[in-house]
Every structure is written in C-alpha cells, then in structure tokens.
mmCIF file of C-alpha atoms in Angstrom:
data_model
loop_
_atom_site.group_PDB
_atom_site.id
_atom_site.type_symbol
_atom_site.label_atom_id
_atom_site.label_comp_id
_atom_site.label_asym_id
_atom_site.label_seq_id
_atom_site.Cartn_x
_atom_site.Cartn_y
_atom_site.Cartn_z
ATOM 1 C CA UNK A 246 -43.154 2.692 18.146
ATOM 2 C CA UNK A 247 -41.075 -0.386 16.967
ATOM 3 C CA UNK A 248 -39.899 1.094 13.797
ATOM 4 C CA UNK A 249 -38.947 4.352 15.329
ATOM 5 C CA UNK A 250 -36.962 2.588 17.790
ATOM 6 C CA UNK A 251 -35.031 0.734 15.192
ATOM 7 C CA UNK A 252 -34.624 4.061 13.070
ATOM 8 C CA UNK A 253 -33.217 5.417 16.086
ATOM 9 C CA UNK A 254 -30.742 2.914 16.903
ATOM 10 C CA UNK A 255 -29.555 2.847 13.554
ATOM 11 C CA UNK A 256 -28.986 6.490 13.385
ATOM 12 C CA UNK A 257 -27.356 6.614 16.610
ATOM 13 C CA UNK A 258 -24.919 3.650 15.638
ATOM 14 C CA UNK A 259 -24.530 5.902 12.221
ATOM 15 C CA UNK A 260 -23.742 9.077 13.934
ATOM 16 C CA UNK A 261 -21.021 7.156 16.524
ATOM 17 C CA UNK A 262 -19.609 5.536 13.146
ATOM 18 C CA UNK A 263 -19.376 8.746 11.682
ATOM 19 C CA UNK A 264 -17.605 10.446 14.229
ATOM 20 C CA UNK A 265 -15.441 7.513 14.538
ATOM 21 C CA UNK A 266 -13.998 8.153 11.063
ATOM 22 C CA UNK A 267 -13.476 11.987 11.938
ATOM 23 C CA UNK A 268 -11.314 10.682 14.427
ATOM 24 C CA UNK A 269 -9.028 8.671 12.164
ATOM 25 C CA UNK A 270 -8.911 11.797 10.121
ATOM 26 C CA UNK A 271 -7.144 13.321 13.225
ATOM 27 C CA UNK A 272 -5.398 10.228 14.535
ATOM 28 C CA UNK A 273 -3.617 10.069 11.004
ATOM 29 C CA UNK A 274 -2.352 13.777 10.589
ATOM 30 C CA UNK A 275 -1.228 13.540 14.141
ATOM 31 C CA UNK A 276 0.845 10.178 13.600
ATOM 32 C CA UNK A 277 2.046 11.147 10.700
ATOM 33 C CA UNK A 278 3.349 14.700 11.802
ATOM 34 C CA UNK A 279 4.978 12.658 14.415
ATOM 35 C CA UNK A 280 6.196 9.621 12.590
ATOM 36 C CA UNK A 281 7.219 10.711 9.114
ATOM 37 C CA UNK A 282 10.350 12.250 7.976
ATOM 38 C CA UNK A 283 11.822 11.810 11.476
ATOM 39 C CA UNK A 284 14.748 9.526 10.337
ATOM 40 C CA UNK A 285 16.195 7.150 12.753
ATOM 41 C CA UNK A 286 19.926 6.691 12.621
ATOM 42 C CA UNK A 287 22.197 4.183 13.944
ATOM 43 C CA UNK A 288 24.436 4.870 16.896
ATOM 44 C CA UNK A 289 28.063 5.344 15.173
ATOM 45 C CA UNK A 290 29.396 2.261 17.228
ATOM 46 C CA UNK A 291 26.366 0.006 16.475
ATOM 47 C CA UNK A 292 26.965 -3.016 14.026
ATOM 48 C CA UNK A 293 25.482 -2.838 10.699
ATOM 49 C CA UNK A 294 23.896 -5.909 9.922
ATOM 50 C CA UNK A 295 24.195 -7.148 6.340
ATOM 51 C CA UNK A 296 20.805 -6.972 4.167
ATOM 52 C CA UNK A 297 19.431 -8.843 1.139
ATOM 53 C CA UNK A 298 17.720 -6.755 -1.246
ATOM 54 C CA UNK A 299 15.316 -8.767 -3.471
ATOM 55 C CA UNK A 300 13.695 -6.816 -6.498
ATOM 56 C CA UNK A 301 11.562 -8.844 -8.440
ATOM 57 C CA UNK A 302 11.247 -7.254 -12.152
ATOM 58 C CA UNK A 303 8.687 -7.296 -14.799
ATOM 59 C CA UNK A 304 8.618 -5.063 -17.610
ATOM 60 C CA UNK A 305 10.494 -1.973 -18.013
ATOM 61 C CA UNK A 306 9.887 1.917 -18.176
ATOM 62 C CA UNK A 307 11.278 5.458 -18.638
ATOM 63 C CA UNK A 308 11.947 5.611 -15.163
ATOM 64 C CA UNK A 309 13.499 2.069 -14.415
ATOM 65 C CA UNK A 310 16.965 2.875 -15.062
ATOM 66 C CA UNK A 311 16.897 5.788 -12.682
ATOM 67 C CA UNK A 312 14.627 3.737 -9.634
ATOM 68 C CA UNK A 313 17.053 1.002 -10.029
ATOM 69 C CA UNK A 314 20.228 3.202 -9.826
ATOM 70 C CA UNK A 315 18.832 4.380 -6.136
ATOM 71 C CA UNK A 316 19.566 0.739 -4.726
ATOM 72 C CA UNK A 317 23.307 0.973 -6.125
ATOM 73 C CA UNK A 318 24.076 4.428 -4.790
ATOM 74 C CA UNK A 319 22.677 3.730 -1.156
ATOM 75 C CA UNK A 320 24.790 4.878 1.769
ATOM 76 C CA UNK A 321 24.646 1.784 3.831
ATOM 77 C CA UNK A 322 27.903 -0.869 4.265
ATOM 78 C CA UNK A 323 26.886 -4.298 3.676
ATOM 79 C CA UNK A 324 23.719 -5.374 1.223
ATOM 80 C CA UNK A 325 23.806 -7.538 -1.280
ATOM 81 C CA UNK A 326 21.244 -6.873 -4.799
ATOM 82 C CA UNK A 327 19.347 -9.717 -5.963
ATOM 83 C CA UNK A 328 17.467 -9.232 -9.242
ATOM 84 C CA UNK A 329 14.607 -11.516 -9.655
ATOM 85 C CA UNK A 330 13.126 -12.348 -13.285
ATOM 86 C CA UNK A 331 11.050 -15.019 -14.965
ATOM 87 C CA UNK A 332 13.398 -15.581 -17.025
ATOM 88 C CA UNK A 333 16.253 -14.801 -19.362
ATOM 89 C CA UNK A 334 14.319 -12.816 -21.957
ATOM 90 C CA UNK A 335 12.854 -10.118 -19.431
ATOM 91 C CA UNK A 336 13.578 -6.752 -20.722
ATOM 92 C CA UNK A 337 14.846 -5.290 -17.342
ATOM 93 C CA UNK A 338 17.673 -7.409 -17.265
ATOM 94 C CA UNK A 339 19.107 -5.476 -19.795
ATOM 95 C CA UNK A 340 19.004 -2.371 -17.690
ATOM 96 C CA UNK A 341 20.253 -4.346 -14.656
ATOM 97 C CA UNK A 342 23.016 -5.434 -16.666
ATOM 98 C CA UNK A 343 23.902 -1.619 -17.464
ATOM 99 C CA UNK A 344 24.143 -0.900 -13.737
ATOM 100 C CA UNK A 345 26.227 -3.820 -13.140
ATOM 101 C CA UNK A 346 28.540 -2.236 -15.501
ATOM 102 C CA UNK A 347 28.618 0.956 -13.976
ATOM 103 C CA UNK A 348 28.500 -0.203 -10.159
ATOM 104 C CA UNK A 349 31.409 -3.431 -10.591
ATOM 105 C CA UNK A 350 31.832 -2.931 -6.862
ATOM 106 C CA UNK A 351 28.169 -3.260 -5.463
ATOM 107 C CA UNK A 352 26.918 -6.987 -4.715
ATOM 108 C CA UNK A 353 24.681 -8.032 -7.404
ATOM 109 C CA UNK A 354 23.158 -11.065 -8.571
ATOM 110 C CA UNK A 355 20.558 -12.101 -11.437
ATOM 111 C CA UNK A 356 18.149 -14.993 -10.221
ATOM 112 C CA UNK A 357 15.809 -16.600 -12.540
ATOM 113 C CA UNK A 358 12.528 -17.604 -11.312
ATOM 114 C CA UNK A 359 11.058 -21.211 -10.737
ATOM 115 C CA UNK A 360 7.624 -22.184 -11.050
ATOM 116 C CA UNK A 361 6.361 -23.460 -7.372
ATOM 117 C CA UNK A 362 3.330 -21.727 -6.592
ATOM 118 C CA UNK A 363 0.429 -19.589 -8.150
ATOM 119 C CA UNK A 364 1.779 -16.463 -7.186
ATOM 120 C CA UNK A 365 3.885 -15.099 -9.908
ATOM 121 C CA UNK A 366 6.021 -12.567 -7.486
ATOM 122 C CA UNK A 367 6.766 -15.367 -5.349
ATOM 123 C CA UNK A 368 7.689 -17.701 -8.304
ATOM 124 C CA UNK A 369 10.265 -14.932 -9.528
ATOM 125 C CA UNK A 370 11.742 -14.442 -5.985
ATOM 126 C CA UNK A 371 12.384 -18.067 -4.336
ATOM 127 C CA UNK A 372 15.821 -18.442 -5.634
ATOM 128 C CA UNK A 373 17.040 -15.015 -4.250
ATOM 129 C CA UNK A 374 15.396 -16.115 -1.044
ATOM 130 C CA UNK A 375 17.266 -19.417 -1.233
ATOM 131 C CA UNK A 376 20.388 -17.539 -1.752
ATOM 132 C CA UNK A 377 20.240 -14.610 0.510
ATOM 133 C CA UNK A 378 23.461 -14.477 2.545
ATOM 134 C CA UNK A 379 21.989 -11.702 5.402
ATOM 135 C CA UNK A 380 19.779 -12.282 8.293
ATOM 136 C CA UNK A 381 17.738 -9.366 6.989
ATOM 137 C CA UNK A 382 15.776 -9.537 3.688
ATOM 138 C CA UNK A 383 14.361 -6.344 1.878
ATOM 139 C CA UNK A 384 11.648 -7.113 -0.607
ATOM 140 C CA UNK A 385 11.430 -4.153 -2.552
ATOM 141 C CA UNK A 386 9.304 -3.677 -6.098
ATOM 142 C CA UNK A 387 10.977 -2.402 -9.066
ATOM 143 C CA UNK A 388 8.898 0.434 -9.275
ATOM 144 C CA UNK A 389 10.526 1.995 -5.922
ATOM 145 C CA UNK A 390 12.892 5.219 -5.880
ATOM 146 C CA UNK A 391 15.108 4.669 -2.658
ATOM 147 C CA UNK A 392 17.055 7.728 -0.789
ATOM 148 C CA UNK A 393 20.505 7.069 0.239
ATOM 149 C CA UNK A 394 19.659 6.801 3.513
ATOM 150 C CA UNK A 395 16.207 5.069 3.366
ATOM 151 C CA UNK A 396 17.800 1.475 4.086
ATOM 152 C CA UNK A 397 19.867 3.152 7.276
ATOM 153 C CA UNK A 398 16.812 4.190 8.380
ATOM 154 C CA UNK A 399 14.932 1.292 7.999
ATOM 155 C CA UNK A 400 17.230 -0.903 9.518
ATOM 156 C CA UNK A 401 17.297 1.350 12.444
ATOM 157 C CA UNK A 402 13.960 0.689 13.413
ATOM 158 C CA UNK A 403 14.706 -2.877 13.086
ATOM 159 C CA UNK A 404 14.704 -3.091 17.042
ATOM 160 C CA UNK A 405 14.966 -6.480 19.232
ATOM 161 C CA UNK A 406 11.579 -6.917 19.201
ATOM 162 C CA UNK A 407 10.551 -6.167 15.464
ATOM 163 C CA UNK A 408 10.440 -8.626 12.847
ATOM 164 C CA UNK A 409 9.180 -6.410 9.791
ATOM 165 C CA UNK A 410 9.753 -2.436 8.869
ATOM 166 C CA UNK A 411 7.434 -1.525 6.023
ATOM 167 C CA UNK A 412 6.953 1.911 4.116
ATOM 168 C CA UNK A 413 3.751 3.496 3.853
ATOM 169 C CA UNK A 414 3.036 3.963 -0.317
ATOM 170 C CA UNK A 415 3.475 6.855 -1.778
ATOM 171 C CA UNK A 416 4.294 8.446 -5.170
ATOM 172 C CA UNK A 417 7.165 10.671 -6.661
ATOM 173 C CA UNK A 418 5.936 14.193 -8.373
ATOM 174 C CA UNK A 419 5.054 13.031 -11.788
ATOM 175 C CA UNK A 420 2.895 15.159 -14.149
ATOM 176 C CA UNK A 421 -0.505 14.758 -15.497
ATOM 177 C CA UNK A 422 -3.847 14.037 -13.972
ATOM 178 C CA UNK A 423 -3.376 10.509 -13.486
ATOM 179 C CA UNK A 424 -0.228 11.073 -11.386
ATOM 180 C CA UNK A 425 -1.982 13.869 -9.503
ATOM 181 C CA UNK A 426 -5.147 11.594 -8.555
ATOM 182 C CA UNK A 427 -2.157 8.740 -7.653
ATOM 183 C CA UNK A 428 -0.809 11.238 -5.479
ATOM 184 C CA UNK A 429 -4.060 12.104 -4.003
ATOM 185 C CA UNK A 430 -5.141 8.963 -3.129
ATOM 186 C CA UNK A 431 -1.837 7.610 -1.480
ATOM 187 C CA UNK A 432 -1.617 10.813 0.305
ATOM 188 C CA UNK A 433 -5.521 10.718 1.551
ATOM 189 C CA UNK A 434 -7.668 7.912 2.118
ATOM 190 C CA UNK A 435 -4.895 5.370 1.578
ATOM 191 C CA UNK A 436 -2.362 7.177 4.037
ATOM 192 C CA UNK A 437 -5.380 7.652 6.315
ATOM 193 C CA UNK A 438 -6.199 4.048 7.037
ATOM 194 C CA UNK A 439 -2.342 2.991 6.803
ATOM 195 C CA UNK A 440 -1.133 5.343 9.569
ATOM 196 C CA UNK A 441 -4.203 4.759 12.024
ATOM 197 C CA UNK A 442 -3.592 0.838 11.510
ATOM 198 C CA UNK A 443 -0.156 1.386 12.166
ATOM 199 C CA UNK A 444 -0.593 3.331 14.925
ATOM 200 C CA UNK A 445 -3.304 0.859 16.631
ATOM 201 C CA UNK A 446 -1.376 -2.062 15.423
ATOM 202 C CA UNK A 447 -3.335 -3.522 12.897
ATOM 203 C CA UNK A 448 -1.676 -5.461 10.092
ATOM 204 C CA UNK A 449 -1.510 -3.044 7.564
ATOM 205 C CA UNK A 450 2.078 -3.552 5.331
ATOM 206 C CA UNK A 451 2.247 -3.747 1.694
ATOM 207 C CA UNK A 452 4.682 -5.676 -0.052
ATOM 208 C CA UNK A 453 6.091 -2.791 -1.989
ATOM 209 C CA UNK A 454 8.915 -2.210 0.140
ATOM 210 C CA UNK A 455 9.356 -4.106 3.453
ATOM 211 C CA UNK A 456 12.338 -5.336 5.576
ATOM 212 C CA UNK A 457 11.937 -8.282 7.484
ATOM 213 C CA UNK A 458 13.768 -10.840 9.577
ATOM 214 C CA UNK A 459 14.794 -13.976 7.158
ATOM 215 C CA UNK A 460 14.496 -16.257 10.297
ATOM 216 C CA UNK A 461 10.944 -15.727 11.040
ATOM 217 C CA UNK A 462 9.716 -16.102 7.678
ATOM 218 C CA UNK A 463 12.108 -19.630 7.822
ATOM 219 C CA UNK A 464 10.015 -20.629 10.601
ATOM 220 C CA UNK A 465 6.818 -20.438 9.147
ATOM 221 C CA UNK A 466 8.124 -22.502 6.226
ATOM 222 C CA UNK A 467 9.882 -20.049 3.867
ATOM 223 C CA UNK A 468 8.578 -17.646 1.096
ATOM 224 C CA UNK A 469 7.127 -20.576 -0.779
ATOM 225 C CA UNK A 470 4.535 -20.880 1.942
ATOM 226 C CA UNK A 471 2.864 -17.695 1.230
ATOM 227 C CA UNK A 472 2.965 -18.603 -2.744
ATOM 228 C CA UNK A 473 -0.818 -19.984 -2.358
ATOM 229 C CA UNK A 474 -2.053 -16.220 -1.812
ATOM 230 C CA UNK A 475 -1.906 -13.370 -4.125
ATOM 231 C CA UNK A 476 -1.237 -10.975 -1.180
ATOM 232 C CA UNK A 477 1.645 -12.349 0.160
ATOM 233 C CA UNK A 478 2.657 -9.641 1.892
ATOM 234 C CA UNK A 479 -0.708 -9.407 4.313
ATOM 235 C CA UNK A 480 -0.070 -13.036 5.435
ATOM 236 C CA UNK A 481 3.963 -12.498 5.773
ATOM 237 C CA UNK A 482 2.864 -9.762 8.347
ATOM 238 C CA UNK A 483 0.288 -12.199 9.907
ATOM 239 C CA UNK A 484 2.769 -14.967 10.134
ATOM 240 C CA UNK A 485 5.600 -12.745 11.870
ATOM 241 C CA UNK A 486 2.860 -11.100 14.576
ATOM 242 C CA UNK A 487 1.754 -14.593 14.997
ATOM 243 C CA UNK A 488 5.145 -15.372 16.185
ATOM 244 C CA UNK A 489 5.164 -12.708 18.961
ATOM 245 C CA UNK A 490 7.115 -10.023 16.901
ATOM 246 C CA UNK A 491 6.154 -6.107 16.256
ATOM 247 C CA UNK A 492 5.331 -4.641 13.163
ATOM 248 C CA UNK A 493 6.854 -0.759 12.524
ATOM 249 C CA UNK A 494 6.412 2.216 9.905
ATOM 250 C CA UNK A 495 9.741 3.222 8.399
ATOM 251 C CA UNK A 496 10.166 7.347 8.973
ATOM 252 C CA UNK A 497 10.253 7.650 4.803
ATOM 253 C CA UNK A 498 7.667 6.480 2.389
ATOM 254 C CA UNK A 499 7.849 4.216 -0.477
ATOM 255 C CA UNK A 500 8.467 6.145 -3.101
ATOM 256 C CA UNK A 501 6.615 4.577 -6.319
ATOM 257 C CA UNK A 502 8.181 6.200 -9.614
ATOM 258 C CA UNK A 503 6.633 3.964 -12.448
ATOM 259 C CA UNK A 504 6.844 5.562 -15.776
ATOM 260 C CA UNK A 505 3.668 4.015 -16.489
ATOM 261 C CA UNK A 506 0.817 6.357 -15.125
ATOM 262 C CA UNK A 507 -2.353 6.310 -16.313
ATOM 263 C CA UNK A 508 -6.197 6.767 -14.880
ATOM 264 C CA UNK A 509 -7.395 3.589 -16.488
ATOM 265 C CA UNK A 510 -4.265 1.622 -15.180
ATOM 266 C CA UNK A 511 -4.498 3.466 -11.857
ATOM 267 C CA UNK A 512 -8.421 2.092 -11.423
ATOM 268 C CA UNK A 513 -7.482 -1.293 -12.324
ATOM 269 C CA UNK A 514 -5.024 -1.574 -9.672
ATOM 270 C CA UNK A 515 -7.539 -0.186 -7.113
ATOM 271 C CA UNK A 516 -10.355 -2.809 -8.415
ATOM 272 C CA UNK A 517 -7.481 -5.570 -7.764
ATOM 273 C CA UNK A 518 -6.518 -4.301 -4.532
ATOM 274 C CA UNK A 519 -10.675 -4.047 -3.081
ATOM 275 C CA UNK A 520 -10.759 -7.700 -4.703
ATOM 276 C CA UNK A 521 -8.057 -8.742 -2.242
ATOM 277 C CA UNK A 522 -9.538 -7.232 0.731
ATOM 278 C CA UNK A 523 -12.744 -8.413 0.244
ATOM 279 C CA UNK A 524 -11.391 -11.791 0.244
ATOM 280 C CA UNK A 525 -9.184 -11.852 2.824
ATOM 281 C CA UNK A 526 -10.642 -9.393 5.275
ATOM 282 C CA UNK A 527 -14.662 -10.045 4.302
ATOM 283 C CA UNK A 528 -16.159 -7.165 6.628
ATOM 284 C CA UNK A 529 -14.541 -4.660 4.528
ATOM 285 C CA UNK A 530 -17.111 -5.630 2.315
ATOM 286 C CA UNK A 531 -19.610 -3.415 4.901
ATOM 287 C CA UNK A 532 -16.797 -0.900 6.018
ATOM 288 C CA UNK A 533 -15.391 0.428 2.833
ATOM 289 C CA UNK A 534 -18.594 2.088 1.074
ATOM 290 C CA UNK A 535 -19.543 3.058 4.561
ATOM 291 C CA UNK A 536 -15.970 5.093 5.066
ATOM 292 C CA UNK A 537 -15.881 6.953 1.808
ATOM 293 C CA UNK A 538 -16.820 10.658 2.121
ATOM 294 C CA UNK A 539 -19.737 10.958 0.006
ATOM 295 C CA UNK A 540 -21.772 7.987 0.831
ATOM 296 C CA UNK A 541 -20.934 8.482 4.542
ATOM 297 C CA UNK A 542 -22.033 11.995 4.492
ATOM 298 C CA UNK A 543 -25.475 11.136 3.019
ATOM 299 C CA UNK A 544 -25.577 8.628 6.008
ATOM 300 C CA UNK A 545 -24.929 11.277 8.265
ATOM 301 C CA UNK A 546 -27.104 13.934 6.846
ATOM 302 C CA UNK A 547 -29.999 11.656 7.889
ATOM 303 C CA UNK A 548 -29.184 10.272 11.164
ATOM 304 C CA UNK A 549 -28.796 13.756 12.686
ATOM 305 C CA UNK A 550 -31.414 15.064 11.086
ATOM 306 C CA UNK A 551 -33.472 12.229 12.702
ATOM 307 C CA UNK A 552 -31.695 12.346 16.152
ATOM 308 C CA UNK A 553 -30.857 16.396 16.332
ATOM 309 C CA UNK A 554 -32.918 17.562 13.711
ATOM 310 C CA UNK A 555 -30.062 19.184 11.669
ATOM 311 C CA UNK A 556 -30.023 20.110 8.296
ATOM 312 C CA UNK A 557 -29.439 17.171 6.259
ATOM 313 C CA UNK A 558 -28.428 19.822 3.333
ATOM 314 C CA UNK A 559 -26.201 21.777 5.491
ATOM 315 C CA UNK A 560 -24.437 19.015 7.441
ATOM 316 C CA UNK A 561 -23.576 17.365 4.236
ATOM 317 C CA UNK A 562 -21.963 20.405 2.583
ATOM 318 C CA UNK A 563 -19.994 21.089 6.080
ATOM 319 C CA UNK A 564 -19.082 17.180 5.974
ATOM 320 C CA UNK A 565 -17.758 17.292 2.652
ATOM 321 C CA UNK A 566 -15.778 20.538 2.759
ATOM 322 C CA UNK A 567 -13.897 19.733 6.257
ATOM 323 C CA UNK A 568 -13.145 16.239 4.634
ATOM 324 C CA UNK A 569 -11.379 18.096 2.112
ATOM 325 C CA UNK A 570 -9.605 20.076 4.565
ATOM 326 C CA UNK A 571 -8.238 17.406 6.512
ATOM 327 C CA UNK A 572 -7.433 15.459 3.254
ATOM 328 C CA UNK A 573 -5.357 18.500 2.378
ATOM 329 C CA UNK A 574 -3.440 18.727 5.794
ATOM 330 C CA UNK A 575 -2.472 14.854 5.269
ATOM 331 C CA UNK A 576 -1.547 15.156 2.157
ATOM 332 C CA UNK A 577 1.007 17.980 2.730
ATOM 333 C CA UNK A 578 1.998 16.039 5.921
ATOM 334 C CA UNK A 579 2.876 12.796 3.601
ATOM 335 C CA UNK A 580 4.470 14.932 1.142
ATOM 336 C CA UNK A 581 6.584 16.632 3.648
ATOM 337 C CA UNK A 582 5.922 20.032 2.031
ATOM 338 C CA UNK A 583 4.027 21.438 -1.124
ATOM 339 C CA UNK A 584 2.669 19.617 -3.081
ATOM 340 C CA UNK A 585 3.526 20.025 -7.277
ATOM 341 C CA UNK A 586 -0.070 20.641 -8.407
ATOM 342 C CA UNK A 587 -2.810 23.748 -7.384
ATOM 343 C CA UNK A 588 -5.396 23.550 -4.783
ATOM 344 C CA UNK A 589 -7.908 23.788 -8.101
ATOM 345 C CA UNK A 590 -6.426 20.593 -9.146
ATOM 346 C CA UNK A 591 -6.271 18.945 -5.821
ATOM 347 C CA UNK A 592 -10.127 19.905 -5.592
ATOM 348 C CA UNK A 593 -10.638 18.286 -9.298
ATOM 349 C CA UNK A 594 -8.557 15.058 -8.563
ATOM 350 C CA UNK A 595 -9.976 14.553 -4.653
ATOM 351 C CA UNK A 596 -13.474 14.999 -6.228
ATOM 352 C CA UNK A 597 -13.216 12.405 -9.333
ATOM 353 C CA UNK A 598 -11.820 9.934 -6.970
ATOM 354 C CA UNK A 599 -14.783 10.459 -4.255
ATOM 355 C CA UNK A 600 -17.361 10.048 -6.921
ATOM 356 C CA UNK A 601 -15.770 7.466 -9.015
ATOM 357 C CA UNK A 602 -14.612 4.960 -5.696
ATOM 358 C CA UNK A 603 -18.368 3.654 -5.285
ATOM 359 C CA UNK A 604 -18.412 2.552 -9.088
ATOM 360 C CA UNK A 605 -14.846 0.725 -8.427
ATOM 361 C CA UNK A 606 -16.448 -1.064 -5.172
ATOM 362 C CA UNK A 607 -19.122 -2.369 -7.435
ATOM 363 C CA UNK A 608 -16.567 -3.402 -9.936
ATOM 364 C CA UNK A 609 -14.561 -5.119 -7.533
ATOM 365 C CA UNK A 610 -18.046 -7.445 -6.353
ATOM 366 C CA UNK A 611 -19.375 -7.502 -9.839
ATOM 367 C CA UNK A 612 -15.870 -9.549 -11.225
ATOM 368 C CA UNK A 613 -14.418 -11.648 -8.700
ATOM 369 C CA UNK A 614 -11.572 -13.005 -10.765
ATOM 370 C CA UNK A 615 -8.124 -10.680 -10.982
ATOM 371 C CA UNK A 616 -6.168 -10.237 -13.798
ATOM 372 C CA UNK A 617 -2.726 -9.907 -12.361
ATOM 373 C CA UNK A 618 0.618 -9.829 -14.622
ATOM 374 C CA UNK A 619 0.096 -12.691 -17.414
ATOM 375 C CA UNK A 620 -2.463 -14.655 -15.194
ATOM 376 C CA UNK A 621 -6.278 -14.566 -14.603
ATOM 377 C CA UNK A 622 -7.171 -15.590 -10.917
ATOM 378 C CA UNK A 623 -9.897 -16.686 -8.648
ATOM 379 C CA UNK A 624 -9.705 -16.138 -4.870
ATOM 380 C CA UNK A 625 -11.481 -18.011 -2.198
ATOM 381 C CA UNK A 626 -12.565 -16.760 0.978
ATOM 382 C CA UNK A 627 -9.511 -16.524 3.108
ATOM 383 C CA UNK A 628 -7.234 -15.087 0.369
ATOM 384 C CA UNK A 629 -6.122 -18.372 -1.013
ATOM 385 C CA UNK A 630 -5.752 -17.995 -4.795
ATOM 386 C CA UNK A 631 -6.106 -20.608 -7.723
ATOM 387 C CA UNK A 632 -4.897 -19.721 -11.536
ATOM 388 C CA UNK A 633 -7.894 -20.009 -14.493
ATOM 389 C CA UNK A 634 -6.577 -21.565 -17.650
ATOM 390 C CA UNK A 635 -10.232 -22.065 -19.081
ATOM 391 C CA UNK A 636 -11.424 -18.816 -20.348
ATOM 392 C CA UNK A 637 -14.852 -20.071 -19.748
ATOM 393 C CA UNK A 638 -14.161 -19.381 -16.287
ATOM 394 C CA UNK A 639 -13.878 -15.503 -16.774
ATOM 395 C CA UNK A 640 -16.642 -13.210 -17.134
ATOM 396 C CA UNK A 641 -16.705 -11.656 -20.390
#
C-alpha cells in the first residue's frame, strides 16, 4: 500500500508540473503577442537622454561591417559609440575605422582593454565604461544588428522605476540548417522561458543588448565587481533589482547576425550556457531536463496512465503534436510573421533540437569546465569563475 501511495504522489506531482509547463506555453504566446513589436515612442517634447553604447569586439566575419554600421545610422539624437578591443591587433578594429571614416559626425572612440579580472569581456569594456559620458549605458555584442528606431524604443521603456531594459535574443534570417536550428531554438524553447520569466518578473536578461543606468552599476561597485563571473549579465541584473529597480523587456528583439553559423558552434554555445545556469541556479539541474518535450512527455504518459488510465502512447503522441504546434505559433509570434523556411524544415529542425537536448545536458554535466574566447574556466557554485592555466586540470 505504501509504494502505491508514493507512486501516486509522484504521478500527481508530475501531472501538476506538466500542466504548469503548458501554462508557460500559453503565457509566452500571449505575452509575446501583447509585448513584442509594439514600439514605444517618446513624446515629441520629452527630453532624449544621452546614451553611451559599449561594443566589445572579438574577431570579424562577413556580417560585421553591416552589423556595426546599423549603430552609426540609428535615428537617435544623442549617443556615443565606444568600441572595445583586447589590444590594437584586434581585426575588427579595421572595420570600425572604416566606419568612423564613413560617418565622421558620429561620436566614436576606440578603447583598448586592460586585465583587471577573470572575465575577458569585462576586461575589454572597463576603459569604455570609465570614459562613458552619459548616464544610460547600452552594452551590445558585436554580432547584434540594430534597427533605426531600436535605441529610441529601448529608451522609451526606461521609465522612472526601471533600471534595465533588455532585448530578448533572436536571430536574423540566414540560410542553412544551422541558421534554421538557431532560429527555432531562440524562437521556441528560449523565447518560452524568456517571455514567461519577464512576465513573472524573474531575472532573465542576457548581456547581448541591455540598456541600464550607470549610476546603479556604480552604486554596486562599478563594472569590475562583476568581473569574477562569466555570466556578468545575470549578476548585473540581480544587483539592479536588489536596489529596488525594475527590469523590463523592449518591444524589439535583439537580432543576432553572426557570420559564423555552424551546428557544432551552436551546440557548444548551448552547452556553455547550460554550465553557467547549473552553477548560478542549481535547481535548473532538475527543472531543465523535466521541462524538455520528449522527457516530460514520457513522464506525463506514465503519470496519466497511473492516475486516469489514459493510453500512454496516445498521450505521448498528442503531447508532442500539441507542443510542436504551440512552438510553431510562438516562433511566428517572435518572428512577427512568416519564417524563412518551410514547415517541413521546421519539423526537422525542431525534432533535431528536441532529441539532441538531453545529450547537450549530459555533456554540460560531464565536462564542467568552460572554454570561452581564448580562455578555459572552472565554475564554482554561485557562478564565480576561475581561469585554468594548467592543461592537466582540464578533462580531455
């Protein structure tokens, strides 16, 4: 009798969790339709605060010139561009200098980084942060493509009680299976969590494109304080909310447009992010695999069979079909229209990601060290990183 009670309790808990995940699907779709692409405009007579845009550079690709040029051509009256590089040998600086010659009227500076912490991105940005002359700081990765009104939209969302405005990561239309896979990931599983978290006011911002109040970061000790973490964006957002400020999402997503688009590179990126989440928020070790479509479908099939004697196979197939349909709706919501591939391509890419997800999860657990840029790092619980200089400390 005891084991039946235990199994029944587990089945009931699984069923409740399953229903909760479906609620996230509908929340994300509804919130996305309500919030995304509803551009917020400043009043005609409202002051336009100046913005210091910090652009950390790392390498170059075929899209870099076009991506960076969108920052020179934005329709916003007062901003400066601060491009950051590790040293003067950075190849992306050649592209920046061409754009500086093409747009001499745009206030632009090149800043060379200095080694002050373990995080290489923070090292690059410190000099730019120190010379920034405006109270609003936009940290934006070099692979992000802006629209003419993006900065205005972000500034308009910076209300009196808001300390950080962030853009939800998404990707530009590109060709190839890897590009399709990236768009499916950022438009479905990532968007579902990101939009739901923002609706429930849970810390979710990424550092791809975030507008924040410099005075709040200064109160926390400045940018250097976050240099002990690799996921500095998470802890910067936490520092802002800890001081009573609100986070909010912009109406436009962050359009990633890197010229390097390969399946293996994408998988390595997802694995790295998983390692960071495990270290920062340990309960994701349990919640992440449970919230994946295939695994959750298997658990729900068993649970509903035990509780209601429903057919496990019928439930599992229905679960997958409904999940697929809702992900398609969410993807089109985030895309704001038609996607650049067929429904067949979507199904293939979606199945590939869903089936491959458990492998990436196990890979993140098996090899806890992180390879990022030119360094190798080990994470401690809480997200603090330490750089590994001895190759013997790294699993082969």
